[in-house]
Coordinates of N, CA, C and O and ligand atoms in Angstrom, one line a residue:
X1245 N -110.6 96.1 -213.5 CA -110.3 95.0 -212.6 C -111.1 95.1 -211.3 O -111.2 96.2 -210.7
X1246 N -111.7 94.0 -210.9 CA -112.4 94.0 -209.6 C -112.2 92.6 -209.0 O -111.9 91.6 -209.6
X1247 N -112.3 92.5 -207.7 CA -112.1 91.3 -206.9 C -113.1 90.3 -207.3 O -114.3 90.6 -207.2
X1248 N -112.7 89.0 -207.6 CA -113.7 88.0 -208.0 C -114.5 87.5 -206.8 O -115.6 86.9 -206.9
X1249 N -114.1 87.8 -205.5 CA -114.8 87.4 -204.4 C -115.8 88.5 -203.9 O -116.9 88.2 -203.7
X1250 N -115.3 89.7 -203.7 CA -116.1 90.8 -203.1 C -116.4 91.9 -204.0 O -117.1 92.8 -203.6
X1251 N -115.9 91.8 -205.3 CA -116.2 92.8 -206.3 C -115.6 94.2 -206.0 O -116.0 95.2 -206.5
X1252 N -114.7 94.2 -205.0 CA -114.0 95.5 -204.6 C -113.1 96.0 -205.8 O -112.6 95.2 -206.5
X1253 N -113.0 97.3 -205.9 CA -112.1 97.8 -206.9 C -110.8 98.2 -206.3 O -109.9 98.8 -206.9
X1254 N -110.6 97.9 -205.0 CA -109.4 98.3 -204.3 C -108.4 97.1 -204.6 O -108.1 96.3 -203.7
X1255 N -107.8 97.1 -205.8 CA -106.9 96.0 -206.2 C -105.5 96.5 -206.2 O -105.3 97.6 -206.7
X1256 N -104.6 95.8 -205.7 CA -103.2 96.1 -205.8 C -102.4 95.0 -206.5 O -102.8 93.9 -206.4
X1257 N -101.4 95.5 -207.2 CA -100.5 94.5 -207.9 C -99.7 93.7 -206.9 O -99.4 94.3 -205.8
X1258 N -99.5 92.5 -207.1 CA -98.9 91.6 -206.1 C -97.9 90.7 -206.8 O -97.8 89.5 -206.6
X1259 N -97.0 91.3 -207.6 CA -96.0 90.6 -208.3 C -96.5 89.8 -209.4 O -97.7 89.9 -209.8
X1260 N -95.6 88.9 -210.0 CA -96.0 88.1 -211.2 C -95.9 86.6 -210.8 O -95.0 86.2 -210.1
X1261 N -96.7 85.8 -211.4 CA -96.7 84.4 -211.2 C -96.8 83.7 -212.6 O -97.7 83.9 -213.4
X1262 N -95.8 83.0 -212.9 CA -95.7 82.3 -214.2 C -96.0 83.3 -215.4 O -96.7 83.0 -216.3
X1263 N -95.4 84.5 -215.2 CA -95.5 85.4 -216.3 C -96.8 86.2 -216.4 O -96.9 87.1 -217.2
X1264 N -97.7 85.9 -215.5 CA -99.0 86.6 -215.4 C -99.0 87.6 -214.2 O -98.5 87.2 -213.2
X1265 N -99.6 88.7 -214.4 CA -99.8 89.7 -213.3 C -100.6 89.1 -212.2 O -101.7 88.6 -212.5
X1266 N -100.1 89.1 -211.0 CA -100.9 88.7 -209.9 C -101.4 89.9 -209.1 O -100.8 90.9 -209.0
X1267 N -102.7 89.8 -208.6 CA -103.3 90.9 -207.9 C -103.8 90.5 -206.5 O -104.0 89.3 -206.3
X1268 N -103.9 91.4 -205.6 CA -104.5 91.1 -204.3 C -105.5 92.2 -204.0 O -105.3 93.3 -204.3
X1269 N -106.6 91.7 -203.4 CA -107.7 92.6 -203.0 C -107.4 93.2 -201.7 O -107.1 92.6 -200.7
X1270 N -107.4 94.6 -201.6 CA -107.1 95.3 -200.4 C -108.2 95.1 -199.4 O -107.9 95.3 -198.2
X1271 N -109.4 94.7 -199.8 CA -110.5 94.6 -198.8 C -110.6 93.2 -198.2 O -110.7 93.1 -197.0
X1272 N -110.5 92.2 -199.0 CA -110.7 90.8 -198.5 C -109.4 90.0 -198.5 O -109.4 88.9 -198.0
X1273 N -108.4 90.5 -199.2 CA -107.1 89.8 -199.2 C -107.0 88.6 -200.2 O -106.0 87.9 -200.3
X1274 N -108.1 88.5 -201.0 CA -108.1 87.4 -202.0 C -107.0 87.8 -203.1 O -106.9 88.9 -203.6
X1275 N -106.2 86.7 -203.4 CA -105.2 86.9 -204.5 C -105.8 86.2 -205.8 O -106.4 85.2 -205.7
X1276 N -105.5 86.8 -206.9 CA -105.9 86.3 -208.1 C -105.1 86.8 -209.3 O -104.4 87.8 -209.2
X1277 N -105.1 86.0 -210.4 CA -104.4 86.3 -211.6 C -105.3 87.1 -212.5 O -106.5 87.0 -212.5
X1278 N -104.6 88.0 -213.2 CA -105.4 88.8 -214.2 C -106.3 87.9 -215.1 O -105.9 86.8 -215.5
X1279 N -107.5 88.3 -215.2 CA -108.4 87.5 -216.0 C -109.2 88.4 -217.0 O -109.4 89.5 -216.8
X1280 N -109.6 87.7 -218.1 CA -110.4 88.5 -219.1 C -111.6 87.6 -219.5 O -111.5 86.5 -219.9
X1281 N -112.8 88.2 -219.2 CA -114.0 87.4 -219.6 C -115.0 88.4 -220.2 O -114.8 89.6 -220.2
X1282 N -116.0 87.8 -220.8 CA -117.0 88.5 -221.5 C -117.6 89.5 -220.5 O -118.1 89.1 -219.4
X1283 N -117.6 90.8 -220.7 CA -118.1 91.8 -219.9 C -117.5 91.8 -218.5 O -118.1 92.3 -217.5
X1284 N -116.4 91.2 -218.3 CA -115.7 91.3 -217.0 C -116.1 90.4 -215.9 O -115.7 90.6 -214.8
X1285 N -117.0 89.5 -216.2 CA -117.4 88.6 -215.1 C -116.4 87.5 -214.8 O -115.7 87.0 -215.7
X1286 N -116.3 87.1 -213.6 CA -115.3 86.1 -213.3 C -115.8 84.7 -213.7 O -117.0 84.5 -213.9
X1287 N -114.9 83.7 -213.8 CA -115.2 82.3 -214.1 C -116.2 81.8 -213.1 O -117.1 81.0 -213.4
X1288 N -116.0 82.3 -211.8 CA -116.9 81.8 -210.7 C -118.3 82.2 -211.0 O -119.2 81.3 -210.9
X1289 N -118.6 83.4 -211.3 CA -119.9 83.9 -211.6 C -120.5 83.2 -212.8 O -121.6 82.7 -212.7
X1290 N -119.7 83.1 -213.8 CA -120.1 82.4 -215.0 C -120.6 81.0 -214.7 O -121.6 80.5 -215.2
X1291 N -119.7 80.2 -213.9 CA -120.1 78.9 -213.6 C -121.4 78.8 -212.8 O -122.2 77.9 -213.0
X1292 N -121.5 79.7 -211.9 CA -122.7 79.7 -211.0 C -124.0 80.0 -211.8 O -125.0 79.3 -211.6
X1293 N -123.9 80.9 -212.8 CA -125.0 81.2 -213.7 C -125.4 80.0 -214.5 O -126.5 79.7 -214.7
X1294 N -124.3 79.3 -215.1 CA -124.6 78.2 -215.9 C -125.2 77.0 -215.1 O -126.0 76.3 -215.6
X1295 N -124.7 76.9 -213.9 CA -125.3 75.9 -213.0 C -126.8 76.1 -212.7 O -127.6 75.2 -212.8
X1296 N -127.1 77.4 -212.5 CA -128.5 77.8 -212.3 C -129.4 77.4 -213.5 O -130.5 76.9 -213.4
X1297 N -128.8 77.7 -214.7 CA -129.5 77.4 -216.0 C -129.7 75.9 -216.1 O -130.8 75.5 -216.4
X1298 N -128.7 75.1 -215.8 CA -128.8 73.7 -215.9 C -129.8 73.1 -215.0 O -130.5 72.2 -215.2
X1299 N -129.9 73.8 -213.8 CA -130.9 73.4 -212.8 C -132.3 73.9 -213.0 O -133.2 73.8 -212.2
X1300 N -132.5 74.5 -214.2 CA -133.9 74.9 -214.6 C -134.3 76.3 -214.3 O -135.4 76.7 -214.5
X1301 N -133.3 77.2 -213.9 CA -133.7 78.6 -213.7 C -133.8 79.3 -215.0 O -133.0 79.0 -215.9
X1302 N -134.7 80.2 -215.1 CA -134.8 81.1 -216.3 C -133.8 82.1 -216.3 O -133.2 82.4 -215.3
X1303 N -133.6 82.7 -217.5 CA -132.6 83.8 -217.6 C -132.9 85.0 -216.7 O -132.0 85.6 -216.2
X1304 N -134.2 85.3 -216.6 CA -134.6 86.5 -215.8 C -134.3 86.2 -214.3 O -133.9 87.1 -213.6
X1305 N -134.5 85.0 -213.9 CA -134.3 84.6 -212.5 C -132.8 84.7 -212.2 O -132.4 85.2 -211.2
X1306 N -132.0 84.2 -213.1 CA -130.5 84.3 -213.0 C -130.1 85.7 -212.9 O -129.3 86.1 -212.0
X1307 N -130.7 86.6 -213.7 CA -130.3 88.0 -213.7 C -130.6 88.6 -212.4 O -129.8 89.4 -211.8
X1308 N -131.8 88.2 -211.8 CA -132.2 88.8 -210.5 C -131.3 88.4 -209.4 O -130.9 89.2 -208.6
X1309 N -130.9 87.1 -209.4 CA -130.1 86.5 -208.3 C -128.6 86.9 -208.4 O -128.0 87.4 -207.5
X1310 N -128.1 86.8 -209.6 CA -126.6 86.9 -209.8 C -126.3 88.3 -210.3 O -125.1 88.6 -210.4
X1311 N -127.3 89.2 -210.6 CA -127.0 90.5 -211.1 C -126.2 90.5 -212.4 O -125.4 91.4 -212.7
X1312 N -126.4 89.5 -213.2 CA -125.8 89.4 -214.5 C -126.9 89.5 -215.6 O -127.9 88.9 -215.5
X1313 N -126.7 90.4 -216.5 CA -127.7 90.7 -217.5 C -128.0 89.4 -218.3 O -127.2 88.6 -218.6
X1314 N -129.3 89.2 -218.5 CA -129.8 87.9 -219.1 C -129.2 87.7 -220.5 O -128.9 86.5 -220.9
X1315 N -128.9 88.7 -221.2 CA -128.3 88.5 -222.5 C -126.8 88.0 -222.4 O -126.4 87.2 -223.3
X1316 N -126.2 88.3 -221.3 CA -124.8 87.8 -221.1 C -124.9 86.3 -220.7 O -124.1 85.5 -221.2
X1317 N -125.9 85.9 -219.9 CA -126.1 84.5 -219.6 C -126.4 83.7 -220.9 O -125.8 82.6 -221.1
X1318 N -127.3 84.3 -221.7 CA -127.6 83.6 -222.9 C -126.4 83.4 -223.8 O -126.1 82.3 -224.4
X1319 N -125.5 84.4 -223.8 CA -124.3 84.3 -224.6 C -123.4 83.2 -224.1 O -122.8 82.5 -224.8
X1320 N -123.3 83.0 -222.7 CA -122.5 82.0 -222.1 C -123.0 80.6 -222.5 O -122.3 79.7 -222.7
X1321 N -124.4 80.5 -222.5 CA -125.0 79.2 -222.7 C -124.7 78.7 -224.1 O -124.5 77.5 -224.3
X1322 N -124.7 79.6 -225.1 CA -124.5 79.2 -226.4 C -123.1 78.7 -226.7 O -122.1 79.0 -226.0
Ligands
ZN1672 ZN1 -112.0 91.3 -202.3

């Protein structure tokens, strides 16, 4: 688990919301629900990578900027 905003691993449990585990980041205070994604990236990162792709960025460029491996981005695009 890591924070979707600052990628901190200082995550604390913060009760449950609609049956799902809620977490809070000890560093930036961001609250979020447990999530599961390909290789652990957040929906936010995934969306930003796909937006870059739609706007004409190459996979290598996305990898450089977003620090997401290009094979992961290719997987998302498919
Ligand atoms: Zn955080």
